[in-house]
Amino acid sequence: SSSRVTRNTAPVQVIIDEAAMATEPESMVAVKLASEHVTLIGDHMQLQPVIGYQPAADFGLGVSLFERYASPPQKDAKKLTPGRGMVPVEERHFLRLNVQYRMHWRICELPSKMFYDGELETRYKATEGIQVKRFWPQGRDCPLAFCNIEGREGGATSGNKRSSLLSKSNDKEADKVTQIAQVLYKVKNIRKEQIAVLTPYSSQKDVIQGKLERQGLIDPDPQKPSVAIQTVTESQGREFGFVILSTVRSQPQRTISNRKAVQPDRKWLLDHLGFVTDQHQICVGITRAKHGLIIVGNKTLLDYDDTWHKLLTYYSSRGYIKPDWEFPSAEVLHQLRT
């Protein structure tokens, strides 16, 4: 929007990268510079624009121009919701790049079905992959696990200005995440730089980082290899060998185990799960891993959200879910202690 840029350039074509993370006004600033063609590049199933004012987000400011073009049009224009069906089908010029090279096909299978209409094709080279034996619930050819744990949810870490007052942490879950990272590094001989821990909450990131540092998995020298620790938002666009995803939110089993007693409306989900239910964050979190993905969380609570319910149903049907006292296995933990 700078007058210096608009005055000194007259492009025929404008290309906007990461367009799904830009608001419509931001995109239009660039669009108006093009005399003939505009190309938007992005993934509207991953992170959306960050909108600091919730009413503006509720009225559609969080929907990018890219998403409006990519979303399938609705038949009844009177029922349009923000970001849906705003571009007539005859005017859509949408192309999906459906071949991915990052993820093991088992890791890719579910995100493809949930977010990309089952169209993703995998060109993962098994010969270049890293297999971990005697670790995964269903063996080395199925590098997926969900570790079910009932932790105790807490607030932001005290004294840390980076942690929002609304941020959450879960110390028991952080201990489990650290244990799994130790097993991968010390028992399964996975290099530190091949391991990443992701979490939606900055407070949980701080808690886990401290535990990883005390176990020697994060080196004080930034030039030396370390386990990566990032929020899901920070991990956008990155890839890692093995990802441990900490979902954080938890409630005592006795308060959430009876579906008849719980009415999971929007407010209930917001109070008990927050933006852990954001399907864009879920999509990013479960698509960063190349060779193996471990999710750590409270299965009973997450199951109330529709997107997590689909994931957990899939994982359960394939035997990927284990309680925290069974994952990692007793045999593997014995190796860690000796």
Coordinates of C-alpha atoms in Angstrom, one line a residue:
S1 CA 0.0 0.0 0.0
S2 CA 3.1 2.2 0.1
S3 CA 2.8 5.1 -2.4
R4 CA 6.5 4.4 -3.3
V5 CA 5.6 0.8 -4.3
T6 CA 2.4 1.7 -6.2
R7 CA 4.1 4.7 -8.0
N8 CA 7.1 2.8 -9.2
T9 CA 5.6 -0.5 -10.2
A10 CA 3.1 -1.5 -12.9
P11 CA 3.0 -5.4 -12.8
V12 CA 1.0 -7.4 -15.2
Q13 CA 0.8 -10.3 -12.8
V14 CA 0.8 -10.3 -9.0
I15 CA 1.6 -13.5 -7.0
I16 CA 0.5 -13.6 -3.3
D17 CA 2.2 -16.3 -1.3
E18 CA 0.7 -17.6 2.0
A19 CA -2.5 -15.9 0.8
A20 CA -4.7 -18.0 3.1
M21 CA -3.1 -16.2 6.1
A22 CA -3.9 -12.7 4.7
T23 CA -7.2 -10.9 5.4
E24 CA -9.2 -9.8 2.3
P25 CA -8.2 -6.1 2.7
E26 CA -4.5 -7.1 2.9
S27 CA -4.9 -9.2 -0.3
M28 CA -6.8 -6.5 -2.1
V29 CA -3.9 -4.0 -1.6
A30 CA -1.8 -6.3 -3.8
V31 CA -4.6 -7.3 -6.1
K32 CA -5.2 -3.7 -7.2
L33 CA -1.6 -3.5 -8.5
A34 CA -2.1 -6.2 -11.2
S35 CA -3.2 -5.1 -14.6
E36 CA -4.1 -8.6 -15.9
H37 CA -3.5 -11.6 -13.6
V38 CA -3.5 -12.4 -9.9
T39 CA -2.3 -15.7 -8.5
L40 CA -3.1 -16.7 -4.9
I41 CA -1.0 -19.4 -3.3
G42 CA -1.8 -21.0 0.1
D43 CA -3.7 -23.6 2.0
H44 CA -7.0 -22.5 3.5
M45 CA -7.3 -25.7 5.6
Q46 CA -4.3 -24.5 7.6
L47 CA -3.9 -21.3 9.6
Q48 CA -6.2 -18.4 8.9
P49 CA -5.5 -14.7 9.3
V50 CA -5.0 -13.6 12.9
I51 CA -7.8 -11.3 13.9
G52 CA -7.5 -9.6 17.3
Y53 CA -11.1 -8.4 17.5
Q54 CA -13.5 -11.3 17.9
P55 CA -16.6 -9.5 16.6
A56 CA -14.8 -8.8 13.4
A57 CA -13.8 -12.4 13.1
D58 CA -17.4 -13.5 13.7
F59 CA -18.5 -11.4 10.8
G60 CA -16.0 -12.9 8.4
L61 CA -12.8 -10.8 8.5
G62 CA -10.9 -14.0 9.4
V63 CA -11.8 -15.5 6.0
S64 CA -9.2 -14.8 3.4
L65 CA -9.8 -14.0 -0.2
F66 CA -8.0 -17.3 -1.0
E67 CA -10.6 -19.2 1.1
R68 CA -13.5 -17.6 -0.6
Y69 CA -12.2 -18.7 -4.0
A70 CA -11.3 -22.2 -2.7
S71 CA -14.5 -22.9 -0.8
P72 CA -17.2 -24.8 -2.8
P73 CA -20.2 -22.5 -3.6
Q74 CA -23.5 -23.1 -1.9
K75 CA -26.7 -23.6 -3.9
D76 CA -28.8 -21.3 -1.9
A77 CA -27.3 -17.8 -1.9
K78 CA -29.6 -16.8 1.0
K79 CA -27.9 -19.3 3.3
L80 CA -24.4 -18.1 2.7
T81 CA -22.1 -18.1 5.7
P82 CA -18.9 -16.0 5.9
G83 CA -16.4 -17.4 3.5
R84 CA -18.6 -19.9 1.8
G85 CA -19.9 -19.8 -1.7
M86 CA -19.0 -16.2 -2.3
V87 CA -17.5 -16.9 -5.8
P88 CA -19.8 -18.3 -8.5
V89 CA -18.6 -21.8 -9.7
E90 CA -18.1 -20.6 -13.2
E91 CA -15.7 -17.9 -12.0
R92 CA -13.6 -20.2 -9.8
H93 CA -10.1 -21.0 -11.0
F94 CA -8.9 -23.2 -8.2
L95 CA -6.1 -25.8 -8.6
R96 CA -5.1 -28.2 -5.8
L97 CA -1.6 -29.5 -5.7
N98 CA -2.4 -33.0 -4.4
V99 CA 1.0 -34.7 -4.3
Q100 CA 2.8 -34.5 -1.0
Y101 CA 6.4 -35.7 -0.4
R102 CA 6.7 -35.1 3.4
M103 CA 4.6 -37.5 5.3
H104 CA 4.7 -41.3 5.6
W105 CA 1.5 -42.5 3.9
R106 CA 0.0 -43.7 7.2
I107 CA 0.4 -40.1 8.6
C108 CA -1.1 -38.6 5.5
E109 CA -4.1 -40.9 5.2
L110 CA -6.3 -39.3 7.8
P111 CA -5.6 -35.6 7.1
S112 CA -6.3 -36.3 3.4
K113 CA -9.7 -37.7 4.3
M114 CA -10.6 -35.1 6.9
F115 CA -9.4 -31.9 5.2
Y116 CA -8.5 -32.6 1.5
D117 CA -11.4 -34.7 0.2
G118 CA -9.2 -37.8 0.2
E119 CA -7.3 -36.4 -2.8
L120 CA -3.7 -36.2 -1.4
E121 CA -1.3 -38.6 -3.0
T122 CA 1.9 -39.7 -1.2
R123 CA 5.4 -39.7 -2.7
Y124 CA 7.1 -40.5 0.6
K125 CA 10.2 -42.5 0.0
A126 CA 10.3 -45.4 2.4
T127 CA 13.9 -46.0 1.7
E128 CA 14.8 -42.6 3.0
G129 CA 12.4 -42.8 6.1
I130 CA 13.4 -43.6 9.6
Q131 CA 11.7 -46.6 11.2
V132 CA 11.4 -47.0 14.9
K133 CA 11.1 -50.7 16.0
R134 CA 9.3 -51.9 19.1
F135 CA 7.8 -48.6 19.9
W136 CA 4.5 -48.0 18.0
P137 CA 1.2 -49.6 19.2
Q138 CA 0.8 -51.3 15.8
G139 CA 4.4 -51.8 14.8
R140 CA 7.0 -49.9 12.8
D141 CA 4.9 -49.7 9.6
C142 CA 2.2 -47.7 11.4
P143 CA 4.1 -44.8 13.0
L144 CA 1.1 -43.2 14.8
A145 CA 0.1 -43.2 18.5
F146 CA -2.4 -41.4 20.7
C147 CA -1.3 -41.5 24.4
N148 CA -4.4 -41.0 26.5
I149 CA -3.7 -39.2 29.8
E150 CA -5.8 -37.4 32.4
G151 CA -3.7 -34.5 33.4
R152 CA -4.5 -31.5 35.5
E153 CA -5.0 -28.3 33.5
G154 CA -3.5 -25.1 34.9
G155 CA -3.2 -21.5 33.9
A156 CA -0.3 -19.5 32.5
T157 CA 3.2 -20.0 33.9
S158 CA 3.8 -17.3 36.5
G159 CA 6.2 -14.5 35.8
N160 CA 6.4 -15.1 32.1
K161 CA 5.2 -12.1 30.1
R162 CA 5.0 -14.1 26.9
S163 CA 2.3 -16.3 28.3
S164 CA -1.2 -14.9 28.0
L165 CA -3.5 -14.9 30.9
L166 CA -5.8 -17.1 28.8
S167 CA -3.0 -19.6 28.1
K168 CA -3.0 -23.1 29.6
S169 CA -0.5 -25.7 30.8
N170 CA -0.7 -29.3 32.0
D171 CA 2.3 -30.5 34.0
K172 CA 1.4 -34.2 33.9
E173 CA 1.1 -34.1 30.2
A174 CA 4.4 -32.2 29.9
D175 CA 6.1 -35.0 31.9
K176 CA 4.7 -37.6 29.5
V177 CA 5.8 -35.6 26.5
T178 CA 9.3 -35.3 28.0
Q179 CA 9.5 -39.0 28.7
I180 CA 8.5 -39.8 25.1
A181 CA 11.2 -37.5 23.8
Q182 CA 13.7 -39.1 26.0
V183 CA 12.8 -42.6 24.7
L184 CA 13.1 -41.5 21.1
Y185 CA 16.5 -39.9 21.7
K186 CA 18.1 -42.2 24.4
V187 CA 16.6 -45.6 23.6
K188 CA 15.6 -45.4 19.9
N189 CA 18.7 -43.3 18.9
I190 CA 16.7 -40.6 17.1
R191 CA 18.8 -37.5 16.7
K192 CA 17.6 -34.5 18.8
E193 CA 17.1 -32.3 15.7
Q194 CA 14.7 -34.9 14.3
I195 CA 12.3 -34.5 17.2
A196 CA 9.8 -31.7 17.7
V197 CA 7.2 -31.0 20.4
L198 CA 4.2 -28.9 19.4
T199 CA 1.4 -27.5 21.5
P200 CA -1.3 -24.9 21.0
Y201 CA -0.5 -23.0 24.1
S202 CA 2.6 -20.8 24.8
S203 CA 2.3 -21.6 28.5
Q204 CA 2.6 -25.3 27.9
K205 CA 5.5 -24.6 25.5
D206 CA 7.3 -22.9 28.4
V207 CA 6.7 -25.8 30.8
I208 CA 7.8 -28.4 28.4
Q209 CA 10.9 -26.4 27.3
G210 CA 12.1 -26.2 30.9
K211 CA 11.7 -30.0 31.4
L212 CA 13.5 -30.7 28.1
E213 CA 16.3 -28.5 29.1
R214 CA 16.7 -30.2 32.5
Q215 CA 16.9 -33.6 30.7
G216 CA 19.6 -32.3 28.3
L217 CA 17.4 -32.5 25.2
I218 CA 17.6 -28.7 24.6
D219 CA 21.2 -27.5 24.5
P220 CA 21.9 -24.0 25.9
D221 CA 24.1 -23.4 22.9
P222 CA 21.8 -22.5 20.0
Q223 CA 24.4 -23.8 17.6
K224 CA 24.2 -27.3 18.9
P225 CA 21.4 -29.8 18.1
S226 CA 18.3 -29.7 20.3
V227 CA 14.8 -31.0 20.3
A228 CA 12.5 -28.3 18.8
I229 CA 9.7 -26.9 20.9
Q230 CA 7.1 -24.7 19.2
T231 CA 3.5 -23.6 19.3
V232 CA 1.4 -25.0 16.5
T233 CA 1.1 -21.5 15.0
E234 CA 4.9 -21.2 15.0
S235 CA 5.3 -24.6 13.2
Q236 CA 3.2 -23.5 10.2
G237 CA 5.2 -24.3 7.0
R238 CA 7.8 -26.4 8.8
E239 CA 8.5 -30.2 8.9
F240 CA 10.1 -32.5 11.5
G241 CA 11.1 -36.1 11.6
F242 CA 9.0 -37.0 14.6
V243 CA 6.3 -34.8 16.2
I244 CA 4.9 -35.1 19.8
L245 CA 1.7 -33.0 19.9
S246 CA 0.6 -31.9 23.4
T247 CA -3.1 -30.9 23.4
V248 CA -3.1 -29.6 27.0
R249 CA -6.8 -29.3 27.9
S250 CA -8.1 -31.7 30.4
Q251 CA -10.9 -32.3 33.0
P252 CA -11.3 -35.0 35.7
Q253 CA -12.8 -38.1 34.2
R254 CA -15.8 -38.1 36.5
T255 CA -17.0 -34.7 35.2
I256 CA -16.8 -35.5 31.5
S257 CA -17.4 -39.3 31.1
N258 CA -21.2 -39.1 31.0
R259 CA -22.3 -37.8 27.6
K260 CA -25.9 -37.5 28.8
A261 CA -24.8 -35.1 31.5
V262 CA -22.7 -32.9 29.2
Q263 CA -24.2 -30.6 26.6
P264 CA -21.3 -29.8 24.4
D265 CA -22.6 -26.6 22.9
R266 CA -20.4 -23.8 21.6
K267 CA -19.9 -22.2 25.0
W268 CA -19.1 -25.5 26.7
L269 CA -16.5 -26.4 24.0
L270 CA -15.0 -22.9 24.3
D271 CA -14.7 -23.1 28.1
H272 CA -13.4 -26.7 28.2
L273 CA -11.4 -27.0 25.0
G274 CA -10.8 -23.5 23.7
F275 CA -9.0 -23.2 20.3
V276 CA -7.8 -26.8 20.6
T277 CA -11.0 -27.4 18.6
D278 CA -9.9 -25.1 15.7
Q279 CA -9.7 -27.5 12.8
H280 CA -7.0 -25.3 11.1
Q281 CA -4.7 -25.8 14.1
I282 CA -5.5 -29.5 14.2
C283 CA -4.6 -29.7 10.5
V284 CA -1.3 -28.0 11.0
G285 CA -0.5 -30.0 14.1
I286 CA -1.0 -33.5 12.6
T287 CA 0.7 -32.7 9.2
R288 CA 4.2 -31.6 10.4
A289 CA 5.7 -35.0 11.0
K290 CA 7.6 -37.0 8.3
H291 CA 8.3 -40.3 10.0
G292 CA 6.2 -40.5 13.2
L293 CA 3.4 -38.7 15.1
I294 CA 2.5 -39.1 18.7
I295 CA -0.5 -37.1 20.1
V296 CA -0.8 -36.8 23.9
G297 CA -4.1 -35.7 25.4
N298 CA -7.3 -36.4 27.3
K299 CA -9.3 -38.7 24.9
T300 CA -12.6 -38.4 26.7
L301 CA -12.6 -34.6 26.6
L302 CA -11.3 -34.2 23.1
D303 CA -14.0 -36.7 21.9
Y304 CA -16.7 -34.0 22.4
D305 CA -15.4 -32.0 19.5
D306 CA -16.5 -33.2 16.0
T307 CA -13.0 -33.0 14.4
W308 CA -11.2 -34.7 17.3
H309 CA -14.0 -37.3 17.4
K310 CA -13.3 -38.2 13.8
L311 CA -9.6 -38.5 14.5
L312 CA -10.1 -40.6 17.7
T313 CA -12.5 -42.9 15.9
Y314 CA -10.0 -43.5 13.2
Y315 CA -7.1 -44.0 15.7
S316 CA -9.3 -46.3 17.8
S317 CA -10.3 -48.5 14.9
R318 CA -6.7 -49.1 14.0
G319 CA -5.4 -49.7 17.5
Y320 CA -3.3 -46.6 17.8
I321 CA -4.7 -45.4 21.2
K322 CA -2.9 -46.4 24.4
P323 CA -3.3 -45.3 28.0
D324 CA -0.4 -43.4 29.4
W325 CA 0.7 -46.3 31.6
E326 CA 1.1 -48.5 28.5
F327 CA 2.9 -46.0 26.2
P328 CA 5.8 -46.2 25.9
S329 CA 5.7 -49.8 26.9
A330 CA 7.2 -51.2 30.2
E331 CA 10.0 -52.8 28.2
V332 CA 11.0 -49.6 26.5
L333 CA 10.8 -47.6 29.8
H334 CA 13.0 -50.2 31.5
Q335 CA 15.6 -49.6 28.8
L336 CA 15.4 -45.8 29.5
R337 CA 16.0 -46.3 33.2
T338 CA 19.0 -48.7 32.7

